[in-house]
Amino acid sequence: MIGIYYGSSTGNTEAAANDIAAALGVDAANIHNVSDTDASTVADYDTLLLGSSTWGAGDLQDDWYDFLDNLKAQDLSGKKIGLFGCGDSDGYADTFCGALVQIYDALQDTGATFVGAYEPEGYQVTDSELNRDGKFLGLALDAADEENNPERIAKWVELVK
């Protein structure tokens, strides 16, 4: 079963979480705003899709800081984790969707398997810290290139099913 967890300040990441849920057929009860969700709920899921907007120079959305600390304390071994996020490649090319990097780095040694690495082809920026071994760590939704986001979501959900 898939659980979608997101942190959103302006509504863009929440909208992305809902679009991803619709594409995967995930019920609304399995979409969680990290601002009001206990991290222990991840025990209910085999796959976790984690979404954050990026602020400043690659910072997490505010609600993620406490949730991520609590998430690291959970047993994530054997779980699949897919990352998605919103960023702006025009103003922040070097740290484009850097919040995903922070989540990845924090959870890398938890026993979870990361899924959904995404080809950077078609993006305006391909050399941000999000790019590891030629692929983005997850789905990067770009405010500067919004018209491509629905297609990107459709491709990414095939990688995380």
Short mmCIF file of C-alpha atoms in Angstrom, two decimals:
data_model
loop_
_atom_site.label_atom_id
_atom_site.label_comp_id
_atom_site.label_asym_id
_atom_site.label_seq_id
_atom_site.Cartn_x
_atom_site.Cartn_y
_atom_site.Cartn_z
CA MET A 1 0.00 0.00 0.00
CA ILE A 2 1.19 3.52 -0.82
CA GLY A 3 1.27 6.41 1.63
CA ILE A 4 1.89 9.94 0.36
CA TYR A 5 3.44 12.45 2.77
CA TYR A 6 3.96 16.09 1.84
CA GLY A 7 4.84 19.46 3.29
CA SER A 8 3.46 22.50 1.49
CA SER A 9 3.58 26.23 2.27
CA THR A 10 1.89 27.68 -0.82
CA GLY A 11 -0.21 24.70 -1.94
CA ASN A 12 1.91 23.60 -4.90
CA THR A 13 3.31 20.48 -3.24
CA GLU A 14 -0.10 19.62 -1.84
CA ALA A 15 -1.54 19.86 -5.36
CA ALA A 16 1.29 17.66 -6.66
CA ALA A 17 0.58 15.09 -3.92
CA ASN A 18 -3.08 15.02 -4.94
CA ASP A 19 -2.19 14.69 -8.64
CA ILE A 20 0.18 11.82 -7.87
CA ALA A 21 -2.46 10.15 -5.71
CA ALA A 22 -5.03 10.43 -8.50
CA ALA A 23 -2.61 8.95 -11.04
CA LEU A 24 -1.90 6.01 -8.71
CA GLY A 25 -5.45 5.53 -7.47
CA VAL A 26 -4.42 6.31 -3.88
CA ASP A 27 -7.35 7.12 -1.60
CA ALA A 28 -7.39 10.54 0.11
CA ALA A 29 -7.08 8.83 3.51
CA ASN A 30 -3.55 7.81 2.50
CA ILE A 31 -2.39 11.36 1.72
CA HIS A 32 -0.79 13.01 4.75
CA ASN A 33 0.29 16.58 5.43
CA VAL A 34 3.43 16.24 7.56
CA SER A 35 2.37 19.27 9.62
CA ASP A 36 -0.36 17.26 11.35
CA THR A 37 0.67 13.62 10.92
CA ASP A 38 2.53 11.33 13.28
CA ALA A 39 5.52 9.66 11.63
CA SER A 40 4.53 6.32 13.16
CA THR A 41 1.77 6.07 10.51
CA VAL A 42 4.41 5.03 7.97
CA ALA A 43 4.21 1.54 9.50
CA ASP A 44 0.94 1.12 7.57
CA TYR A 45 2.62 1.37 4.16
CA ASP A 46 5.01 -0.58 1.94
CA THR A 47 5.77 2.44 -0.26
CA LEU A 48 6.23 6.01 0.95
CA LEU A 49 6.08 8.91 -1.48
CA LEU A 50 7.61 11.93 0.24
CA GLY A 51 7.15 15.44 -1.14
CA SER A 52 8.56 18.81 -0.14
CA SER A 53 8.89 22.20 -1.69
CA THR A 54 12.34 23.77 -1.59
CA TRP A 55 12.98 27.14 0.03
CA GLY A 56 15.96 29.49 0.00
CA ALA A 57 19.20 27.75 -0.85
CA GLY A 58 17.90 24.19 -0.93
CA ASP A 59 16.06 24.16 2.39
CA LEU A 60 13.22 21.86 3.38
CA GLN A 61 9.68 23.12 3.72
CA ASP A 62 9.33 24.10 7.41
CA ASP A 63 7.01 21.29 8.49
CA TRP A 64 9.48 18.66 7.32
CA TYR A 65 12.17 19.32 9.94
CA ASP A 66 10.37 17.76 12.91
CA PHE A 67 8.65 15.12 10.80
CA LEU A 68 11.95 14.02 9.24
CA ASP A 69 13.57 13.64 12.66
CA ASN A 70 10.64 11.47 13.76
CA LEU A 71 10.62 9.56 10.47
CA LYS A 72 14.27 8.58 10.90
CA ALA A 73 13.31 6.93 14.20
CA GLN A 74 10.81 4.61 12.47
CA ASP A 75 11.60 1.16 11.09
CA LEU A 76 11.88 1.83 7.36
CA SER A 77 13.69 -1.39 6.46
CA GLY A 78 12.15 -3.06 3.44
CA LYS A 79 10.07 -0.02 2.51
CA LYS A 80 10.26 1.73 -0.85
CA ILE A 81 10.66 5.50 -0.81
CA GLY A 82 9.99 7.80 -3.74
CA LEU A 83 10.75 11.52 -3.58
CA PHE A 84 8.90 14.38 -5.27
CA GLY A 85 9.11 18.09 -4.86
CA CYS A 86 8.55 21.56 -6.20
CA GLY A 87 11.27 24.04 -6.99
CA ASP A 88 12.26 26.94 -9.24
CA SER A 89 15.11 26.33 -11.66
CA ASP A 90 15.11 29.96 -12.83
CA GLY A 91 16.07 31.50 -9.52
CA TYR A 92 17.74 28.56 -7.79
CA ALA A 93 19.47 26.38 -10.39
CA ASP A 94 22.24 25.15 -8.08
CA THR A 95 19.84 24.07 -5.35
CA PHE A 96 16.86 23.16 -7.55
CA CYS A 97 14.63 20.84 -5.48
CA GLY A 98 17.37 20.61 -2.88
CA ALA A 99 14.85 19.60 -0.21
CA LEU A 100 14.71 16.18 -1.86
CA VAL A 101 18.46 15.88 -1.39
CA GLN A 102 18.05 16.59 2.32
CA ILE A 103 15.35 13.94 2.70
CA TYR A 104 17.39 11.42 0.70
CA ASP A 105 20.54 12.04 2.71
CA ALA A 106 18.64 11.78 6.02
CA LEU A 107 16.99 8.46 5.11
CA GLN A 108 19.74 6.85 3.07
CA ASP A 109 20.89 4.49 5.85
CA THR A 110 17.47 3.42 7.13
CA GLY A 111 17.19 0.17 5.20
CA ALA A 112 14.65 1.61 2.77
CA THR A 113 15.07 1.32 -0.99
CA PHE A 114 14.74 4.50 -3.02
CA VAL A 115 12.65 4.28 -6.18
CA GLY A 116 11.67 6.80 -8.83
CA ALA A 117 15.03 8.23 -9.91
CA TYR A 118 14.10 10.47 -12.83
CA GLU A 119 15.88 11.31 -16.09
CA PRO A 120 16.74 15.04 -16.19
CA GLU A 121 16.14 15.30 -19.95
CA GLY A 122 13.89 18.22 -20.82
CA TYR A 123 14.67 20.21 -17.69
CA GLN A 124 16.25 23.65 -17.93
CA VAL A 125 18.74 22.67 -15.24
CA THR A 126 20.43 19.29 -15.05
CA ASP A 127 23.49 19.93 -12.90
CA SER A 128 21.93 20.66 -9.51
CA GLU A 129 22.78 18.66 -6.40
CA LEU A 130 19.58 16.70 -7.11
CA ASN A 131 21.41 14.97 -9.96
CA ARG A 132 23.18 11.83 -8.74
CA ASP A 133 24.76 9.43 -11.20
CA GLY A 134 23.00 11.08 -14.14
CA LYS A 135 19.48 10.99 -12.69
CA PHE A 136 17.46 13.19 -10.37
CA LEU A 137 16.84 11.56 -6.97
CA GLY A 138 13.11 11.88 -7.61
CA LEU A 139 10.43 13.83 -9.41
CA ALA A 140 11.30 17.52 -9.66
CA LEU A 141 8.36 19.75 -10.50
CA ASP A 142 9.58 23.06 -11.85
CA ALA A 143 7.70 26.33 -11.35
CA ALA A 144 9.64 27.72 -14.34
CA ASP A 145 8.45 24.89 -16.59
CA GLU A 146 4.99 24.04 -15.25
CA GLU A 147 3.48 22.98 -18.56
CA ASN A 148 5.58 19.80 -18.46
CA ASN A 149 4.63 18.80 -14.91
CA PRO A 150 1.57 16.64 -15.77
CA GLU A 151 3.63 14.56 -18.20
CA ARG A 152 6.44 14.27 -15.66
CA ILE A 153 4.01 13.06 -13.00
CA ALA A 154 2.57 10.47 -15.40
CA LYS A 155 6.05 9.11 -16.17
CA TRP A 156 7.18 9.13 -12.55
CA VAL A 157 4.20 7.21 -11.17
CA GLU A 158 5.14 4.35 -13.51
CA LEU A 159 8.53 4.23 -11.78
CA VAL A 160 7.14 4.09 -8.25
CA LYS A 161 4.17 1.70 -8.67
#
